[in-house]
Tab-separated table of C-alpha atoms in Angstrom:
chain	number	residue	atom	x	y	z
A	4	MET	CA	-4.210	-11.080	-20.021
A	5	ALA	CA	-0.769	-9.394	-19.655
A	6	ASP	CA	-0.483	-5.609	-19.333
A	7	ARG	CA	-0.249	-3.839	-22.430
A	8	HIS	CA	3.557	-3.299	-22.241
A	9	GLY	CA	3.785	-3.843	-25.867
A	10	THR	CA	1.220	-2.985	-28.613
A	11	GLY	CA	-2.413	-2.764	-28.061
A	12	SER	CA	-5.936	-1.468	-29.125
A	13	THR	CA	-6.201	2.213	-30.102
A	14	LEU	CA	-8.772	4.469	-28.262
A	15	LEU	CA	-11.358	6.180	-30.040
A	16	ALA	CA	-11.036	9.824	-30.409
A	17	ALA	CA	-14.332	10.433	-28.474
A	18	ALA	CA	-12.544	8.900	-25.665
A	19	LEU	CA	-9.730	11.017	-25.621
A	20	SER	CA	-11.521	13.546	-23.411
A	21	SER	CA	-11.083	11.143	-20.691
A	22	ALA	CA	-7.786	11.746	-18.967
A	23	ALA	CA	-10.738	11.560	-17.000
A	24	LEU	CA	-9.662	13.909	-14.019
A	25	MET	CA	-11.484	12.860	-11.022
A	26	THR	CA	-11.226	14.377	-7.552
A	27	ALA	CA	-12.139	12.995	-4.044
A	28	ALA	CA	-15.306	14.441	-2.711
A	29	THR	CA	-13.434	14.849	0.746
A	30	ALA	CA	-9.730	14.983	1.469
A	31	CYS	CA	-8.448	11.885	3.244
A	32	ALA	CA	-6.676	12.038	6.353
A	33	PRO	CA	-2.921	11.153	6.576
A	34	GLY	CA	-2.779	7.460	6.416
A	35	GLY	CA	-5.846	7.294	3.941
A	36	ALA	CA	-8.557	7.111	6.613
A	37	GLY	CA	-11.102	9.401	4.733
A	38	GLY	CA	-14.374	8.363	3.101
A	39	GLY	CA	-16.710	9.573	0.650
A	40	ARG	CA	-17.645	9.227	-2.916
A	41	THR	CA	-15.687	10.866	-5.921
A	42	PRO	CA	-17.657	13.135	-8.197
A	43	PRO	CA	-18.121	12.877	-11.827
A	44	PRO	CA	-15.312	13.459	-14.147
A	45	LEU	CA	-14.005	17.021	-14.864
A	46	PRO	CA	-13.546	17.764	-18.682
A	47	ALA	CA	-9.907	17.537	-19.693
A	48	THR	CA	-7.809	16.593	-22.945
A	49	SER	CA	-6.045	13.461	-22.943
A	50	GLY	CA	-2.367	12.985	-24.378
A	51	ALA	CA	-1.749	16.280	-22.417
A	52	THR	CA	1.334	18.296	-23.456
A	53	SER	CA	3.584	19.915	-21.136
A	54	GLY	CA	2.905	23.753	-20.403
A	55	VAL	CA	-0.754	23.420	-19.904
A	56	THR	CA	-2.581	22.403	-16.575
A	57	ASP	CA	-5.951	23.031	-15.003
A	58	GLY	CA	-4.280	25.604	-12.951
A	59	GLY	CA	-3.083	27.774	-15.461
A	60	GLU	CA	0.507	27.116	-15.469
A	61	THR	CA	2.336	28.058	-18.566
A	62	ASP	CA	5.676	26.029	-18.241
A	63	VAL	CA	5.903	22.946	-16.399
A	64	THR	CA	8.784	21.416	-18.530
A	65	PRO	CA	11.971	20.566	-16.234
A	66	ALA	CA	15.206	20.816	-17.551
A	67	ARG	CA	16.784	17.818	-19.975
A	68	PRO	CA	17.309	14.901	-17.925
A	69	ARG	CA	20.974	13.851	-17.058
A	70	THR	CA	22.160	10.284	-17.596
A	71	LEU	CA	23.376	9.149	-14.481
A	72	VAL	CA	24.276	5.467	-14.744
A	73	THR	CA	24.095	3.147	-18.078
A	74	GLY	CA	24.388	-0.371	-18.881
A	75	LEU	CA	21.929	-1.789	-16.292
A	76	ALA	CA	19.666	-4.646	-16.872
A	77	VAL	CA	16.017	-3.867	-15.993
A	78	PRO	CA	16.410	-1.567	-12.959
A	79	TRP	CA	13.249	-2.034	-11.222
A	80	ALA	CA	13.124	0.029	-7.958
A	81	ILE	CA	14.977	2.797	-6.419
A	82	ALA	CA	15.175	3.775	-2.932
A	83	PHE	CA	17.455	6.168	-0.971
A	84	LEU	CA	19.792	5.762	1.885
A	85	PRO	CA	20.140	8.586	4.329
A	86	GLY	CA	23.361	9.997	2.721
A	87	GLY	CA	21.956	10.311	-0.640
A	88	ASP	CA	23.176	6.924	-2.215
A	89	ALA	CA	20.346	4.732	-3.574
A	90	LEU	CA	19.750	0.975	-3.563
A	91	VAL	CA	18.561	-0.298	-7.069
A	92	THR	CA	16.987	-3.629	-7.679
A	93	GLU	CA	17.591	-5.405	-10.836
A	94	ARG	CA	14.536	-7.607	-11.832
A	95	ASP	CA	16.128	-10.411	-13.846
A	96	SER	CA	19.768	-10.529	-12.456
A	97	ALA	CA	18.563	-10.401	-8.718
A	98	ARG	CA	21.417	-7.897	-7.876
A	99	LEU	CA	20.734	-5.199	-5.456
A	100	LEU	CA	23.075	-2.310	-6.484
A	101	ARG	CA	24.176	0.736	-4.421
A	102	VAL	CA	24.364	3.917	-6.802
A	103	THR	CA	26.006	7.170	-5.696
A	104	PRO	CA	24.757	10.473	-6.867
A	105	ARG	CA	27.946	10.699	-8.808
A	106	GLY	CA	27.026	7.764	-10.804
A	107	GLU	CA	29.234	5.212	-9.074
A	108	VAL	CA	27.755	1.712	-8.971
A	109	ARG	CA	28.635	-1.551	-6.864
A	110	GLU	CA	26.890	-4.491	-5.989
A	111	ALA	CA	25.349	-4.397	-2.388
A	112	GLY	CA	24.380	-8.166	-2.829
A	113	VAL	CA	22.568	-10.844	-4.863
A	114	ILE	CA	19.317	-11.601	-3.312
A	115	GLU	CA	18.841	-15.255	-2.707
A	116	GLY	CA	15.957	-17.127	-3.874
A	117	VAL	CA	14.625	-15.016	-6.476
A	118	SER	CA	12.997	-17.015	-9.450
A	119	ALA	CA	12.923	-14.560	-12.189
A	120	SER	CA	10.312	-15.242	-15.138
A	121	GLY	CA	7.639	-13.273	-17.089
A	122	GLU	CA	7.027	-10.078	-15.019
A	123	GLY	CA	8.550	-11.636	-11.843
A	124	GLY	CA	11.954	-11.312	-10.220
A	125	LEU	CA	13.459	-9.025	-7.756
A	126	LEU	CA	11.148	-6.246	-7.587
A	127	GLY	CA	10.669	-3.594	-4.856
A	128	VAL	CA	13.151	-2.175	-2.356
A	129	ALA	CA	12.680	0.240	0.600
A	130	VAL	CA	14.772	1.692	3.319
A	131	SER	CA	13.572	1.889	6.890
A	132	PRO	CA	12.587	5.278	7.919
A	133	ARG	CA	14.657	4.425	11.104
A	134	TYR	CA	17.707	3.151	9.080
A	135	ALA	CA	20.124	5.236	10.985
A	136	THR	CA	19.570	3.023	14.294
A	137	ASP	CA	18.022	-0.184	12.765
A	138	ARG	CA	19.851	-0.624	9.259
A	139	PHE	CA	16.900	-2.232	7.748
A	140	VAL	CA	16.170	-2.504	4.138
A	141	PHE	CA	13.422	-4.664	2.598
A	142	VAL	CA	12.962	-6.325	-0.751
A	143	TYR	CA	9.996	-7.583	-2.529
A	144	PHE	CA	10.592	-10.690	-4.933
A	145	THR	CA	9.268	-13.539	-6.845
A	146	ALA	CA	10.470	-16.798	-5.364
A	147	GLY	CA	9.723	-20.490	-6.474
A	148	GLU	CA	6.066	-20.614	-5.036
A	149	ASP	CA	5.361	-17.181	-4.249
A	150	ASN	CA	6.040	-13.646	-3.951
A	151	ARG	CA	7.667	-12.594	-0.682
A	152	ILE	CA	8.828	-9.624	1.376
A	153	VAL	CA	12.371	-10.085	2.998
A	154	ARG	CA	14.093	-7.678	5.624
A	155	TYR	CA	18.018	-7.551	5.850
A	156	ARG	CA	20.186	-5.565	7.823
A	157	TYR	CA	22.524	-3.410	5.538
A	158	ASP	CA	25.593	-1.678	6.459
A	159	GLY	CA	27.785	-2.257	3.635
A	160	ARG	CA	26.853	-5.611	3.148
A	161	LEU	CA	23.474	-7.654	3.607
A	162	SER	CA	22.966	-9.744	6.640
A	163	ASP	CA	20.058	-11.102	8.992
A	164	ARG	CA	18.081	-12.306	6.156
A	165	LYS	CA	14.391	-12.500	7.503
A	166	VAL	CA	11.275	-13.457	5.667
A	167	ILE	CA	8.683	-11.387	6.866
A	168	VAL	CA	5.723	-11.780	4.350
A	169	SER	CA	5.398	-14.963	2.270
A	170	GLY	CA	2.354	-16.346	0.500
A	171	ILE	CA	1.846	-13.517	-1.946
A	172	PRO	CA	0.274	-15.113	-5.163
A	173	LYS	CA	2.814	-15.366	-7.821
A	174	GLY	CA	2.232	-15.608	-11.605
A	175	GLY	CA	3.873	-14.761	-15.251
A	176	ILE	CA	2.146	-11.532	-15.041
A	177	HIS	CA	0.673	-9.153	-12.368
A	178	ASN	CA	3.013	-9.593	-9.472
A	179	GLY	CA	2.791	-6.114	-8.042
A	180	GLY	CA	6.000	-5.543	-6.220
A	181	ARG	CA	6.370	-1.951	-5.144
A	182	LEU	CA	7.225	-1.246	-1.499
A	183	ALA	CA	7.325	2.043	0.247
A	184	PHE	CA	7.323	3.467	3.890
A	185	GLY	CA	4.289	5.819	4.319
A	186	PRO	CA	4.518	8.982	6.563
A	187	ASP	CA	2.881	6.924	9.347
A	188	GLY	CA	6.118	4.847	9.491
A	189	TYR	CA	4.574	1.576	8.144
A	190	LEU	CA	5.702	-0.328	5.345
A	191	TYR	CA	3.265	-0.559	2.292
A	192	ALA	CA	3.453	-3.206	-0.440
A	193	SER	CA	1.499	-3.362	-3.889
A	194	THR	CA	0.583	-6.806	-5.093
A	195	GLY	CA	-0.958	-8.030	-8.372
A	196	GLU	CA	-3.922	-10.450	-9.026
A	197	THR	CA	-1.566	-12.801	-11.229
A	198	GLY	CA	-4.223	-12.697	-13.955
A	199	GLU	CA	-6.650	-14.628	-11.788
A	200	ARG	CA	-9.063	-11.840	-11.666
A	201	GLY	CA	-11.273	-13.007	-8.740
A	202	MET	CA	-8.593	-12.817	-5.964
A	203	ALA	CA	-8.759	-9.061	-6.284
A	204	GLN	CA	-12.265	-9.051	-4.647
A	205	ASP	CA	-11.188	-11.819	-2.156
A	206	ARG	CA	-10.192	-10.116	1.110
A	207	ASN	CA	-8.637	-13.591	2.401
A	208	SER	CA	-6.199	-13.511	-0.438
A	209	LEU	CA	-3.029	-11.309	-0.623
A	210	GLY	CA	-3.223	-10.779	-4.375
A	211	GLY	CA	-4.648	-7.722	-6.004
A	212	LYS	CA	-3.999	-5.459	-2.854
A	213	ILE	CA	-2.304	-2.839	-1.341
A	214	LEU	CA	-0.729	-4.266	2.230
A	215	ARG	CA	0.330	-2.347	5.154
A	216	MET	CA	2.419	-3.869	7.863
A	217	THR	CA	5.055	-3.518	10.607
A	218	THR	CA	8.922	-4.022	9.830
A	219	ASP	CA	8.272	-7.847	11.294
A	220	GLY	CA	5.574	-8.372	8.825
A	221	GLY	CA	2.473	-8.125	11.048
A	222	PRO	CA	-0.867	-6.361	10.135
A	223	ALA	CA	-0.233	-2.550	11.097
A	224	PRO	CA	-2.273	-1.133	14.075
A	225	GLY	CA	-5.423	0.276	12.518
A	226	ASN	CA	-5.740	-1.850	9.436
A	227	PRO	CA	-9.382	-2.182	8.374
A	228	PHE	CA	-9.963	-6.105	8.429
A	229	GLY	CA	-7.336	-7.019	11.025
A	230	THR	CA	-5.189	-8.317	8.512
A	231	LEU	CA	-2.245	-6.943	6.225
A	232	VAL	CA	-4.925	-5.732	3.773
A	233	TRP	CA	-5.203	-1.989	3.416
A	234	SER	CA	-7.221	-1.637	0.183
A	235	TYR	CA	-8.263	-4.221	-2.461
A	236	GLY	CA	-9.955	-4.666	-5.879
A	237	HIS	CA	-6.689	-3.882	-7.618
A	238	ARG	CA	-5.372	-5.451	-11.036
A	239	ASN	CA	-1.745	-4.653	-10.667
A	240	VAL	CA	-0.530	-1.659	-8.655
A	241	GLN	CA	3.231	-0.842	-9.201
A	242	GLY	CA	3.553	2.652	-8.041
A	243	LEU	CA	2.900	4.285	-4.350
A	244	ALA	CA	3.494	7.800	-3.205
A	245	TRP	CA	2.293	10.204	-0.713
A	246	ASP	CA	1.885	13.899	-0.984
A	247	ASP	CA	2.829	16.584	1.674
A	248	ARG	CA	-0.530	16.119	3.503
A	249	GLY	CA	-0.314	12.452	3.759
A	250	HIS	CA	-2.928	11.529	1.038
A	251	MET	CA	-1.624	8.540	-0.611
A	252	TYR	CA	-1.841	7.583	-4.341
A	253	ALA	CA	-1.232	4.364	-6.547
A	254	THR	CA	-0.851	3.712	-10.177
A	255	GLU	CA	-2.677	0.891	-11.530
A	256	PHE	CA	-2.434	-0.925	-14.737
A	257	GLY	CA	-5.976	-1.188	-16.719
A	258	GLN	CA	-6.647	-4.065	-19.134
A	259	ASN	CA	-7.780	-2.670	-22.595
A	260	THR	CA	-9.137	0.807	-21.952
A	261	TYR	CA	-8.072	2.744	-18.747
A	262	ASP	CA	-4.945	2.824	-16.619
A	263	GLU	CA	-5.498	4.694	-13.445
A	264	ILE	CA	-3.966	7.017	-10.765
A	265	ASN	CA	-6.074	6.289	-7.572
A	266	LEU	CA	-6.404	8.168	-4.215
A	267	ILE	CA	-5.921	5.335	-1.676
A	268	GLU	CA	-8.103	5.193	1.334
A	269	LYS	CA	-8.304	2.766	4.216
A	270	GLY	CA	-10.517	-0.284	3.588
A	271	HIS	CA	-11.633	0.842	0.036
A	272	ASN	CA	-12.743	-1.483	-2.986
A	273	TYR	CA	-11.230	-0.075	-5.958
A	274	GLY	CA	-13.353	-2.344	-8.148
A	275	TRP	CA	-11.472	-4.777	-10.228
A	276	PRO	CA	-12.455	-6.895	-12.098
A	277	GLU	CA	-16.083	-5.506	-11.793
A	278	VAL	CA	-15.069	-2.048	-12.846
A	279	GLU	CA	-12.161	-0.819	-15.403
A	280	GLY	CA	-11.864	2.973	-14.826
A	281	VAL	CA	-14.788	5.094	-13.937
A	282	GLY	CA	-17.713	2.903	-12.694
A	283	GLY	CA	-19.976	5.287	-10.798
A	284	ARG	CA	-21.031	2.551	-8.349
A	285	SER	CA	-21.414	3.261	-4.733
A	286	GLU	CA	-19.687	-0.130	-3.751
A	287	TYR	CA	-16.333	0.859	-5.376
A	288	THR	CA	-14.031	3.899	-5.298
A	289	ASP	CA	-13.595	5.425	-8.575
A	290	PRO	CA	-10.138	6.612	-9.816
A	291	LEU	CA	-8.754	10.050	-9.476
A	292	LEU	CA	-7.472	9.969	-13.248
A	293	THR	CA	-7.493	7.672	-15.851
A	294	TRP	CA	-5.438	7.420	-19.255
A	295	PRO	CA	-6.025	5.736	-22.495
A	296	THR	CA	-3.724	2.452	-22.215
A	297	SER	CA	-1.697	3.469	-24.993
A	298	GLU	CA	-0.525	6.469	-23.359
A	299	ALA	CA	0.674	4.863	-20.003
A	300	SER	CA	1.016	1.470	-18.607
A	301	PRO	CA	1.952	3.304	-15.471
A	302	SER	CA	4.593	1.767	-13.147
A	303	GLY	CA	6.655	3.760	-10.720
A	304	LEU	CA	5.085	6.948	-9.038
A	305	ALA	CA	6.681	9.779	-6.823
A	306	TYR	CA	5.573	13.076	-5.413
A	307	ALA	CA	7.598	16.103	-5.709
A	308	ARG	CA	6.920	20.002	-5.827
A	309	GLY	CA	3.225	19.806	-5.802
A	310	ALA	CA	3.096	16.952	-8.576
A	311	LEU	CA	2.933	13.346	-8.953
A	312	TRP	CA	5.390	11.860	-11.449
A	313	ALA	CA	4.446	8.621	-13.030
A	314	ALA	CA	6.686	6.638	-15.342
A	315	ALA	CA	4.939	5.089	-18.185
A	316	LEU	CA	6.011	1.762	-19.980
A	317	ARG	CA	3.986	1.309	-23.001
A	318	GLY	CA	3.613	5.282	-23.020
A	319	GLU	CA	7.297	5.699	-23.089
A	320	ARG	CA	6.911	9.049	-21.138
A	321	LEU	CA	7.188	10.740	-17.786
A	322	TRP	CA	3.697	11.851	-16.640
A	323	ARG	CA	3.507	15.200	-14.395
A	324	VAL	CA	0.192	15.296	-12.515
A	325	PRO	CA	-0.391	18.514	-10.085
A	326	VAL	CA	-2.398	17.760	-7.144
A	327	ASP	CA	-3.710	20.228	-4.764
A	328	ALA	CA	-4.158	20.313	-0.910
A	329	SER	CA	-7.222	18.055	-1.117
A	330	GLY	CA	-5.698	15.594	-3.255
A	331	ARG	CA	-7.579	16.872	-6.483
A	332	ALA	CA	-5.736	16.238	-9.689
A	333	GLY	CA	-5.005	18.818	-12.440
A	334	ARG	CA	-4.295	18.273	-16.043
A	335	PRO	CA	-1.347	15.798	-16.909
A	336	ALA	CA	1.484	16.835	-18.716
A	337	ALA	CA	3.444	14.208	-20.892
A	338	LEU	CA	7.116	14.592	-20.713
A	339	TYR	CA	9.952	13.206	-22.930
A	340	SER	CA	7.447	11.097	-24.940
A	341	GLY	CA	9.415	8.423	-26.903
A	342	GLU	CA	12.941	9.911	-26.092
A	343	TYR	CA	14.056	7.264	-23.548
A	344	GLY	CA	11.786	4.330	-24.218
A	345	ARG	CA	10.010	2.479	-21.501
A	346	LEU	CA	10.157	4.172	-18.189
A	347	ARG	CA	9.699	2.062	-14.829
A	348	ALA	CA	10.757	3.606	-11.438
A	349	VAL	CA	10.729	7.363	-10.385
A	350	ALA	CA	12.026	7.997	-6.898
A	351	ALA	CA	12.486	11.381	-5.276
A	352	ALA	CA	16.133	11.909	-4.131
A	353	PRO	CA	17.057	13.811	-1.132
A	354	ASP	CA	18.467	16.864	-3.213
A	355	GLY	CA	15.177	17.340	-4.717
A	356	THR	CA	15.814	15.714	-8.106
A	357	LEU	CA	13.928	12.562	-9.252
A	358	TRP	CA	15.688	9.565	-10.407
A	359	VAL	CA	13.894	7.615	-13.359
A	360	SER	CA	14.832	4.294	-14.674
A	361	THR	CA	14.186	2.851	-18.045
A	362	SER	CA	13.188	-0.856	-18.669
A	363	ASN	CA	14.111	-1.233	-22.330
A	364	ARG	CA	15.914	-4.793	-21.687
A	365	ASP	CA	12.599	-6.254	-20.322
A	366	GLY	CA	11.855	-8.355	-23.323
A	367	ARG	CA	9.315	-5.793	-24.392
A	368	GLY	CA	11.534	-2.731	-25.246
A	369	SER	CA	13.885	-1.667	-27.997
A	370	PRO	CA	17.202	-1.266	-26.185
A	371	LYS	CA	19.585	1.463	-27.182
A	372	ASP	CA	23.158	1.775	-26.806
A	373	GLY	CA	23.657	2.331	-22.819
A	374	ASP	CA	20.443	0.799	-21.787
A	375	ASP	CA	19.079	0.424	-19.201
A	376	ARG	CA	20.031	3.839	-17.476
A	377	ILE	CA	18.856	5.686	-14.732
A	378	LEU	CA	18.148	9.533	-15.627
A	379	VAL	CA	18.158	12.509	-13.229
A	380	VAL	CA	15.299	14.877	-13.775
A	381	ARG	CA	15.145	18.319	-11.686
A	382	PRO	CA	11.352	18.850	-11.385
A	383	SER	CA	9.636	22.186	-12.195
A	384	SER	CA	7.208	23.557	-9.723
């Protein structure tokens, strides 16, 4: 079943108490090596509005977004170069764009081998934390037979193409696709289970996982199973972010009832397809937070000013979720509901702003004049 990017069932009002805020029993160490079970959900309200958090804040509403760029075609991911320019992928065109903070756009290249169909195409992009010396950029895309991760050198043009991971399962749905470097310097990638639910629990499959690797595509030191797999039991993860203390978070599409933010820990099993949302079973790690599916379909994720910022596709809003020093989540606030349509990517820029992309030309949205666009949001604390 495809993620509910379009219409879907309405959750009963009784379940709306489930912006099921959940916290980890113990803080995980940087890199996600912590353990422990999550406690029962805290009472909260769903469909949270800006201006209310569990921390008692009275106003969390940022200034109005500023449109930086218009006329894009399904901008899927954003990653910043050291000087402040961003690399932006377009899912269906396979173009890698370079966008300046002044809104100037030029083509960095067209990624060869992309086979765009369904939810697949040119997806994630990441810039090496050592870019000043190695000039490496990485892209995740759907090819003819698989999803794969390719490394390039980029110094005004793309060169030295190298496939570093291949054989990630592909499908018309649930291709994952997010790339991000963690604070440990290793590259993380999210994958989906392509609608083949069982592969999420199969540790020998790369589908339905979060992967952790070196820049050559090998398993990073310390991986729990000696493979690329860092965590498993995922349905379709499209957002990865770390807070200032190294806690790792991921957004995940549920099926019919609960979308999730998870606190990711080394080697943990997040339950799909045995559990959707909170299962309370010792063999699975429960989510940090869940939403009704009508309010989220969460894709991109970023951390800034003490909060996670999650882009919602079907929910057509930007979620702000405060997190504390232990990784505990406060009450989510919904921003810009319905104003910009489907939101896909969120990335923290070097100047402290957030760049947010729309996804209204992906076949499931209702494009307006100027779509798709990149918005600039100055987050509140």
